[in-house]
Short mmCIF file of C-alpha atoms in Angstrom, two decimals:
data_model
loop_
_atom_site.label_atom_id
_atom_site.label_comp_id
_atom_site.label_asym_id
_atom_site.label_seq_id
_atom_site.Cartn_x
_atom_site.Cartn_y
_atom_site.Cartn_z
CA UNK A 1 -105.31 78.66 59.02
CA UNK A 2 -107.37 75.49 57.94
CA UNK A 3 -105.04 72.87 57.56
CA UNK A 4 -104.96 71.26 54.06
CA UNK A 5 -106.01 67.71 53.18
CA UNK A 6 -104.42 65.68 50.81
CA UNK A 7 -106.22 62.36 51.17
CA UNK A 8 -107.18 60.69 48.08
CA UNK A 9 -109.91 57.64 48.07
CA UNK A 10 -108.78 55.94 44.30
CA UNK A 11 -111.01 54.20 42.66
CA UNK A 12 -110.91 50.86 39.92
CA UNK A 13 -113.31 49.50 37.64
CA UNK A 14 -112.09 46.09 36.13
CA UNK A 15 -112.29 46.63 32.21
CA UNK A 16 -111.08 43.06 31.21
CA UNK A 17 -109.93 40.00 32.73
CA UNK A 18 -108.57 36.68 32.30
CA UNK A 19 -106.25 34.26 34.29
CA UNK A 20 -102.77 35.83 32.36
CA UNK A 21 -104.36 39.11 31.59
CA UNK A 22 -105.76 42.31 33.50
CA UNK A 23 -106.82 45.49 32.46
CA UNK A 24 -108.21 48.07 34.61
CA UNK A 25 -108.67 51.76 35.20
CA UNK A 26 -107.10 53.77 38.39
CA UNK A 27 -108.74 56.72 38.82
CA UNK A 28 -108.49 59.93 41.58
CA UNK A 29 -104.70 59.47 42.03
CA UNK A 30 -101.55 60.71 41.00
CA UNK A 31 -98.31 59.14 38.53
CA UNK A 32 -96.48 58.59 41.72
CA UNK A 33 -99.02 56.05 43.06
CA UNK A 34 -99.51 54.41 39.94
CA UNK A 35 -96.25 54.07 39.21
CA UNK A 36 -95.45 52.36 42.90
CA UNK A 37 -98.32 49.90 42.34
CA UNK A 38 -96.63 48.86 38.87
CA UNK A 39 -93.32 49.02 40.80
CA UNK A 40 -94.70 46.79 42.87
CA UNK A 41 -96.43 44.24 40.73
CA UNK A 42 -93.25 43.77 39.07
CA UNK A 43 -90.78 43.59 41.89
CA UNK A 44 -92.30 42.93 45.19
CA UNK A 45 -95.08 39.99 45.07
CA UNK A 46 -93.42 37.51 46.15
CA UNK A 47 -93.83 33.67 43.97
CA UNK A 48 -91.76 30.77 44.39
CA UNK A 49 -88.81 29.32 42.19
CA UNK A 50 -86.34 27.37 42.11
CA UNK A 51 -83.39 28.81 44.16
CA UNK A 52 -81.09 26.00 44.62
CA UNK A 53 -79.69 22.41 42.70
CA UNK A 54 -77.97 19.54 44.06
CA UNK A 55 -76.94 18.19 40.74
CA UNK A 56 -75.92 14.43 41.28
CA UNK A 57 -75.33 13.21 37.86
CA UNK A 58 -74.60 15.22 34.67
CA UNK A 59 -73.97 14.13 31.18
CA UNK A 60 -75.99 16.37 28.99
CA UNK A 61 -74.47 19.30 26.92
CA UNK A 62 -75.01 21.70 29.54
CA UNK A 63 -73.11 22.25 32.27
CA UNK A 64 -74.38 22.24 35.95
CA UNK A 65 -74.25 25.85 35.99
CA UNK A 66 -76.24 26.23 33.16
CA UNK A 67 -79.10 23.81 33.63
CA UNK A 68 -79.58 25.39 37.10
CA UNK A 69 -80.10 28.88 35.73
CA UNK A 70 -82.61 27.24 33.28
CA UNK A 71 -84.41 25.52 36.22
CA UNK A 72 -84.94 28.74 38.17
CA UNK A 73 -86.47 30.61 35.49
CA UNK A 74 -89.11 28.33 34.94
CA UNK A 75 -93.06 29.57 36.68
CA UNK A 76 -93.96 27.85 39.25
CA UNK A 77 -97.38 28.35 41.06
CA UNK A 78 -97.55 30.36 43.32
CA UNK A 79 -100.81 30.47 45.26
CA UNK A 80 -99.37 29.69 48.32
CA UNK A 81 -96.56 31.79 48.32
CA UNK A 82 -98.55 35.32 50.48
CA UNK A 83 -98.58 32.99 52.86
CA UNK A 84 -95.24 31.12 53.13
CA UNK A 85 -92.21 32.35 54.93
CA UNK A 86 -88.59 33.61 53.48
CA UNK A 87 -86.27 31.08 54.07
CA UNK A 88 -83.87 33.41 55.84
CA UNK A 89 -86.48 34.38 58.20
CA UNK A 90 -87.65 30.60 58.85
CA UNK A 91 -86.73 29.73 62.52
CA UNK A 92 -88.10 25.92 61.29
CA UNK A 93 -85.40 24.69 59.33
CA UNK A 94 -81.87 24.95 58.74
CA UNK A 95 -82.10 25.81 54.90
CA UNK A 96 -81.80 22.40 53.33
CA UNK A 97 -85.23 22.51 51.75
CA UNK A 98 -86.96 19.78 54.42
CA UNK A 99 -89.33 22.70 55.48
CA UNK A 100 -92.73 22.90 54.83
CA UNK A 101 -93.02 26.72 55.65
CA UNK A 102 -90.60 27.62 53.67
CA UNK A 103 -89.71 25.41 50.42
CA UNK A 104 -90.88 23.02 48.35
CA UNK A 105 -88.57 20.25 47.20
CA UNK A 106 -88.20 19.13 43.55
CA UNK A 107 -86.54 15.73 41.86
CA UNK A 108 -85.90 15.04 38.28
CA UNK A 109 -84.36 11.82 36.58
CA UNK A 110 -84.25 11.48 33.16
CA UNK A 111 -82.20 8.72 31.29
CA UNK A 112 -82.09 8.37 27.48
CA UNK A 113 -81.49 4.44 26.54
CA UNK A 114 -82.99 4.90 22.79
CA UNK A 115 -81.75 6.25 19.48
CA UNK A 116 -83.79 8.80 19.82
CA UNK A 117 -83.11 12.46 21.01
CA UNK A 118 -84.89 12.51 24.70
CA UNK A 119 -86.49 16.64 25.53
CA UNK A 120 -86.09 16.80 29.35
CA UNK A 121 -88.60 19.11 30.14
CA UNK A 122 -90.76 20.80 33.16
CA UNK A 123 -93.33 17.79 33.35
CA UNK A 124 -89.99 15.52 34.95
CA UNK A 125 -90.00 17.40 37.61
CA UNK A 126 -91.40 15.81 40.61
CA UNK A 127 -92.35 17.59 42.95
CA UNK A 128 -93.15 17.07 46.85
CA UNK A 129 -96.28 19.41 46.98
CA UNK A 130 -98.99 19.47 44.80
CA UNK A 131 -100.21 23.12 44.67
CA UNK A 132 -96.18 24.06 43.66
CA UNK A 133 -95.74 22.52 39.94
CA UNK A 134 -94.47 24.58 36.94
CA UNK A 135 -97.42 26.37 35.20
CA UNK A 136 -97.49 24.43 32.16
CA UNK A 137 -98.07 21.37 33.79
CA UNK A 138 -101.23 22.68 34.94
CA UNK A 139 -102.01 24.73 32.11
CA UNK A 140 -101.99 21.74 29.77
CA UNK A 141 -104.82 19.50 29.03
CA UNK A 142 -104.91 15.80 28.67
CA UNK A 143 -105.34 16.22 24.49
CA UNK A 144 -102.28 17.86 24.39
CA UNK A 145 -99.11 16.85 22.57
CA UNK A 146 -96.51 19.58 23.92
CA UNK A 147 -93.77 18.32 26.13
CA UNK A 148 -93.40 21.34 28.61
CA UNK A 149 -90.76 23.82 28.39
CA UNK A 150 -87.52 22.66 27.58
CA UNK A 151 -84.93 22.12 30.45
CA UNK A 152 -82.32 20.10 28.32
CA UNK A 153 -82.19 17.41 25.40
CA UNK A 154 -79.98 13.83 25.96
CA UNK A 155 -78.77 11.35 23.32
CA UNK A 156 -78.66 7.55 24.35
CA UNK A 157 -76.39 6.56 27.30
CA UNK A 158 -76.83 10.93 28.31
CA UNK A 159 -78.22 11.12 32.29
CA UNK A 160 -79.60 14.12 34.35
CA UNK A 161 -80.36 12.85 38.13
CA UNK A 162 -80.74 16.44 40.88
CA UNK A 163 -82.54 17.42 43.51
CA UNK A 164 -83.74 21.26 43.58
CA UNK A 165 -85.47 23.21 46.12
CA UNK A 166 -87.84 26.20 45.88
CA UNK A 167 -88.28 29.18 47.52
CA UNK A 168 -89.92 32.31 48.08
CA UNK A 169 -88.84 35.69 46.84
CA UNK A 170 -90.00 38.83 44.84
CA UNK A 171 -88.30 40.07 41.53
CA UNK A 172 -86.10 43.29 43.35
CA UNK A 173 -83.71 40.12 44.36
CA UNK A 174 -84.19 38.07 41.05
CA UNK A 175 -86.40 38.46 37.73
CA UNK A 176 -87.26 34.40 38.24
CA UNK A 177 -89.61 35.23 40.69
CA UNK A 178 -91.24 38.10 39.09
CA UNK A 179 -95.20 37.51 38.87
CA UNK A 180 -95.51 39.28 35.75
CA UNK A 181 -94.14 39.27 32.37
CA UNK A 182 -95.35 43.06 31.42
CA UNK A 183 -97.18 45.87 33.28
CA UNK A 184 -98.03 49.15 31.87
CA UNK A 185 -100.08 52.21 32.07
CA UNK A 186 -101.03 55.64 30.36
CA UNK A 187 -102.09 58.47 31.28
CA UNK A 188 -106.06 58.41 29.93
CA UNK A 189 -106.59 60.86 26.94
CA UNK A 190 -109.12 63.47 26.82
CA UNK A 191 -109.25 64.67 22.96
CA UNK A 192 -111.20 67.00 21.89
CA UNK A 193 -112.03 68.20 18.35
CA UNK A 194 -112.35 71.73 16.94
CA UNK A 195 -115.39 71.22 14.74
CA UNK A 196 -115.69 74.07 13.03
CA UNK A 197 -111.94 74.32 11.96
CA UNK A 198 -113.05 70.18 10.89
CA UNK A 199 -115.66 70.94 8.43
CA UNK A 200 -113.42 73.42 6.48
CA UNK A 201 -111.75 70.56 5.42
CA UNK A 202 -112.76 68.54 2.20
CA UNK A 203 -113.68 65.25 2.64
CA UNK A 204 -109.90 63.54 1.29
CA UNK A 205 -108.21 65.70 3.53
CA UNK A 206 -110.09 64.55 6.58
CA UNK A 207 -109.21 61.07 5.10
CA UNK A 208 -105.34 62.02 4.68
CA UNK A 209 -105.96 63.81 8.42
CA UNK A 210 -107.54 60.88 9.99
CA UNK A 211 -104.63 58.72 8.00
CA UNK A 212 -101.79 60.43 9.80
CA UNK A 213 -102.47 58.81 12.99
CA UNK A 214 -100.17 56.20 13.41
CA UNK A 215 -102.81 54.04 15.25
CA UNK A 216 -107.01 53.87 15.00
CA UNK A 217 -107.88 56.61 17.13
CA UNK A 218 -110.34 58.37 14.39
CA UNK A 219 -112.83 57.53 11.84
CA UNK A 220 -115.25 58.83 9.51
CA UNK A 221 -119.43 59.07 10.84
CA UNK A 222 -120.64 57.10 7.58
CA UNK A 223 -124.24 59.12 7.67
CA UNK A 224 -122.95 62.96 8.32
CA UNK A 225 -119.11 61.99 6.91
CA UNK A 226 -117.97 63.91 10.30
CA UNK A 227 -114.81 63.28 11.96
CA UNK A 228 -114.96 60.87 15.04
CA UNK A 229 -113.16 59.52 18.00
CA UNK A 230 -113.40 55.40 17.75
CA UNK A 231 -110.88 55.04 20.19
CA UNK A 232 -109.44 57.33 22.31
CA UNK A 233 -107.33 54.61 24.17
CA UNK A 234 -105.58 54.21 20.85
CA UNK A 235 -104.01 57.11 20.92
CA UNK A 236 -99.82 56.55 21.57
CA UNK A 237 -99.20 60.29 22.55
CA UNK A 238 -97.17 60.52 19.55
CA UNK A 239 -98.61 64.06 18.56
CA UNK A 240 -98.69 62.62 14.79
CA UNK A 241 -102.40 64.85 14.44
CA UNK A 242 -101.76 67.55 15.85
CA UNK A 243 -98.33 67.86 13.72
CA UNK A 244 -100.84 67.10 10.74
CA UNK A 245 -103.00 69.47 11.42
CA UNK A 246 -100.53 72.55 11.64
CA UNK A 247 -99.33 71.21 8.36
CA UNK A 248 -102.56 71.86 6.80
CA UNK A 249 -102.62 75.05 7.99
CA UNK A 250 -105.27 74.02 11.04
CA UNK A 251 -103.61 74.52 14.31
CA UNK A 252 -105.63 73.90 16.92
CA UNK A 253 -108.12 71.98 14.74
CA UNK A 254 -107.22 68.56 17.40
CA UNK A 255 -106.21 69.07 21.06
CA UNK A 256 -105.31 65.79 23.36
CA UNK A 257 -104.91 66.10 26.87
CA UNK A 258 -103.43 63.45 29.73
CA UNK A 259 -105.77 62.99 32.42
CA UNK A 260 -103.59 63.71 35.41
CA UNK A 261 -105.91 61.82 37.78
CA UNK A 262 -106.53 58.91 35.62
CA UNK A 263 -104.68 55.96 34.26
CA UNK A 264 -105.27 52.88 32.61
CA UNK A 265 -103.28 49.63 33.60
CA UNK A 266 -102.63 46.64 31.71
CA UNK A 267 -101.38 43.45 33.40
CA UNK A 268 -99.74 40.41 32.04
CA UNK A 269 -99.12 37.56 34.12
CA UNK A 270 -96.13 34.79 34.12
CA UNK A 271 -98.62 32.12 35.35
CA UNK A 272 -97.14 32.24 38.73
CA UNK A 273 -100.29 33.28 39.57
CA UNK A 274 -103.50 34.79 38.34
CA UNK A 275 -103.40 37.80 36.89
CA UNK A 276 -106.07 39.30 39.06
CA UNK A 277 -104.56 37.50 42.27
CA UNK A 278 -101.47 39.57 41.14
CA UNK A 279 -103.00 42.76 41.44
CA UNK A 280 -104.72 42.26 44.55
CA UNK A 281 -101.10 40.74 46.86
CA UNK A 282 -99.76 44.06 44.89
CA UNK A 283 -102.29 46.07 47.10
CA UNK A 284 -101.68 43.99 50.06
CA UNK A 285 -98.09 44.26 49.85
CA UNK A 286 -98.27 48.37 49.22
CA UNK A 287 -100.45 48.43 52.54
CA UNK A 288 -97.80 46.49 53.95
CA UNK A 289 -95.28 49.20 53.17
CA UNK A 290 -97.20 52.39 53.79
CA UNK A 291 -98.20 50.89 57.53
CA UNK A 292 -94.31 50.58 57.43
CA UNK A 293 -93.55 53.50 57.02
CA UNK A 294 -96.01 55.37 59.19
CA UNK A 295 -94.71 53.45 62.13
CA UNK A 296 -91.03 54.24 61.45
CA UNK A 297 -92.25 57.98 61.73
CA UNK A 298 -94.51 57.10 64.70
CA UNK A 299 -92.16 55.51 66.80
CA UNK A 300 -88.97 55.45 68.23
CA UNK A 301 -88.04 52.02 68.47
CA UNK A 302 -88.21 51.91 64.55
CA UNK A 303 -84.75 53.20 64.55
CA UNK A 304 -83.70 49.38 64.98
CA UNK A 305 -86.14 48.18 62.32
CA UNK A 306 -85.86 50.42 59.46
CA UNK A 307 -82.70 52.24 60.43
CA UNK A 308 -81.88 55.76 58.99
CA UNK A 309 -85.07 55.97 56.95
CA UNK A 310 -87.49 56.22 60.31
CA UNK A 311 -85.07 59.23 61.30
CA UNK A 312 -85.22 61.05 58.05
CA UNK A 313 -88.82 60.89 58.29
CA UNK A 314 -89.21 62.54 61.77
CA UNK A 315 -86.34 64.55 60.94
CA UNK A 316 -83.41 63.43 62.25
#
């Protein structure tokens, strides 16, 4: 009996980019692939925040606590981070941020002596490598007026004086060092439209059909007054049409089909790093994982490394 083949070879075509933004198509896979590359541009590409405060003087509104969590969920970037190490794999250091493989080490000191309400933002923080500095600070330009994101806000004679230290990690431990604010995807639509059902229609009920979509999927043809697809990306699955349709007394006039092989992504990045860099450490990191997991079927000694899962997947 020939022995089936299940290898796929997926393909992408880039349909928009920009250094927060990606869009692209995956095609000639399945939902479970796409969905572990999302899974894994959310939760396992590792950036760098903050991950620890020595707070040595306080007299702001905030408490320690507080001010801490705020410091951690500020971006940092994260260029460098593929190729740093976690700190509790570092055999370099003992953890107190003096390590240049692992951590980068921040100070801020901010003192209010005017009338005046002092912001205490992300551009105070000084940091001891230049390629790790919170995103806005790069992001803005010399014309602008804004003050960074907000870390706390003294009155005169109020003092914040710490030391913090950043590290690497990926979002399954903490959502501070996600690299992405969003990412999505849909199943591509293939609609197609029963013409000669459309043209038994009078012109304002194609308009009232047409209407019914919650979104801009169809138009009007301004020279033959035909019904049209604009946009077939627009379409939200929401079955709106075809609901429509049947109402009118027209089923079957609109069917819209998923595209099981096909799916379109959109990426948003944090700032951490570039969108596009994003999606490219996500593919790294899912080869990473799949050359995991073949050796903990291939071998014995994986038993140590990746305990009960390398004997469930040789059986044992």
């Amino acid at each position: 009996m020939a022995q089936i083949s299940y290898q796929r070879f997926p393909k992408v075509k880039i349909r928009e980019m920009k250094d927060d933004y990606l869009k692209f198509e995956l095609r000639e896979t399945d939902a479970s692939m796409a969905n572990a590359l999302r899974r894994v541009m959310l939760a396992e590409v590792p950036t760098i925040a903050i991950d620890l405060v020595e707070i040595e003087m306080n007299s702001s509104v905030l408490n320690d606590e507080f001010i801490a969590h705020r410091l951690g969920l500020i971006p940092l970037t994260s260029s460098r981070a593929m190729g740093m190490r976690f700190s509790r794999d570092c055999d370099s250091c003992d953890g107190d941020g003096q390590c240049e493989f692992c951590s980068v080490e921040f100070h801020l000191h901010v003192r209010c002596d005017s009338d005046q309400t002092l912001d205490v933002t992300s551009h105070d923080l000084v940091s001891s490598d230049p390629s790790v500095v919170p995103v806005d600070v790069v992001e803005r330009s010399d014309s602008s007026d804004q003050r960074g994101i907000t870390i706390v806000k003294l009155r005169q004679g109020q003092e914040l004086r710490l030391r913090a230290i950043a590290r690497k990690g990926i979002g399954k431990d903490h959502a501070k060092w996600s690299p992405a604010a969003t990412v999505t995807f849909m199943y591509e639509p293939d609609i197609h439209i029963n013409e000669d059902l459309m043209e038994t229609l009078t012109l304002d009920e194609k308009r009232e059909w047409i209407e019914s979509s919650p979104t801009k999927v169809f138009g009007l043809d301004p020279d033959t007054q035909q019904v049209v697809v604009i946009d077939p990306e627009a379409y939200a699955y929401d079955d709106e049409v075809i609901k429509k349709a049947e109402a009118m007394g027209k089923p079957g006039m609109i069917e819209i089909y998923a595209k099981e092989d096909s799916f379109l992504f959109t990426v948003e990045s944090t700032g951490a790093i570039k969108a596009s860099q994003l999606f490219i450490n996500a593919i790294e990191v899912f080869k990473q994982k799949l050359d995991a997991a073949r050796l903990s079927g291939d071998t014995e000694e994986a038993d140590d490394q990746f305990g009960e899962l390398g004997a469930h997947m040789r059986g044992g």
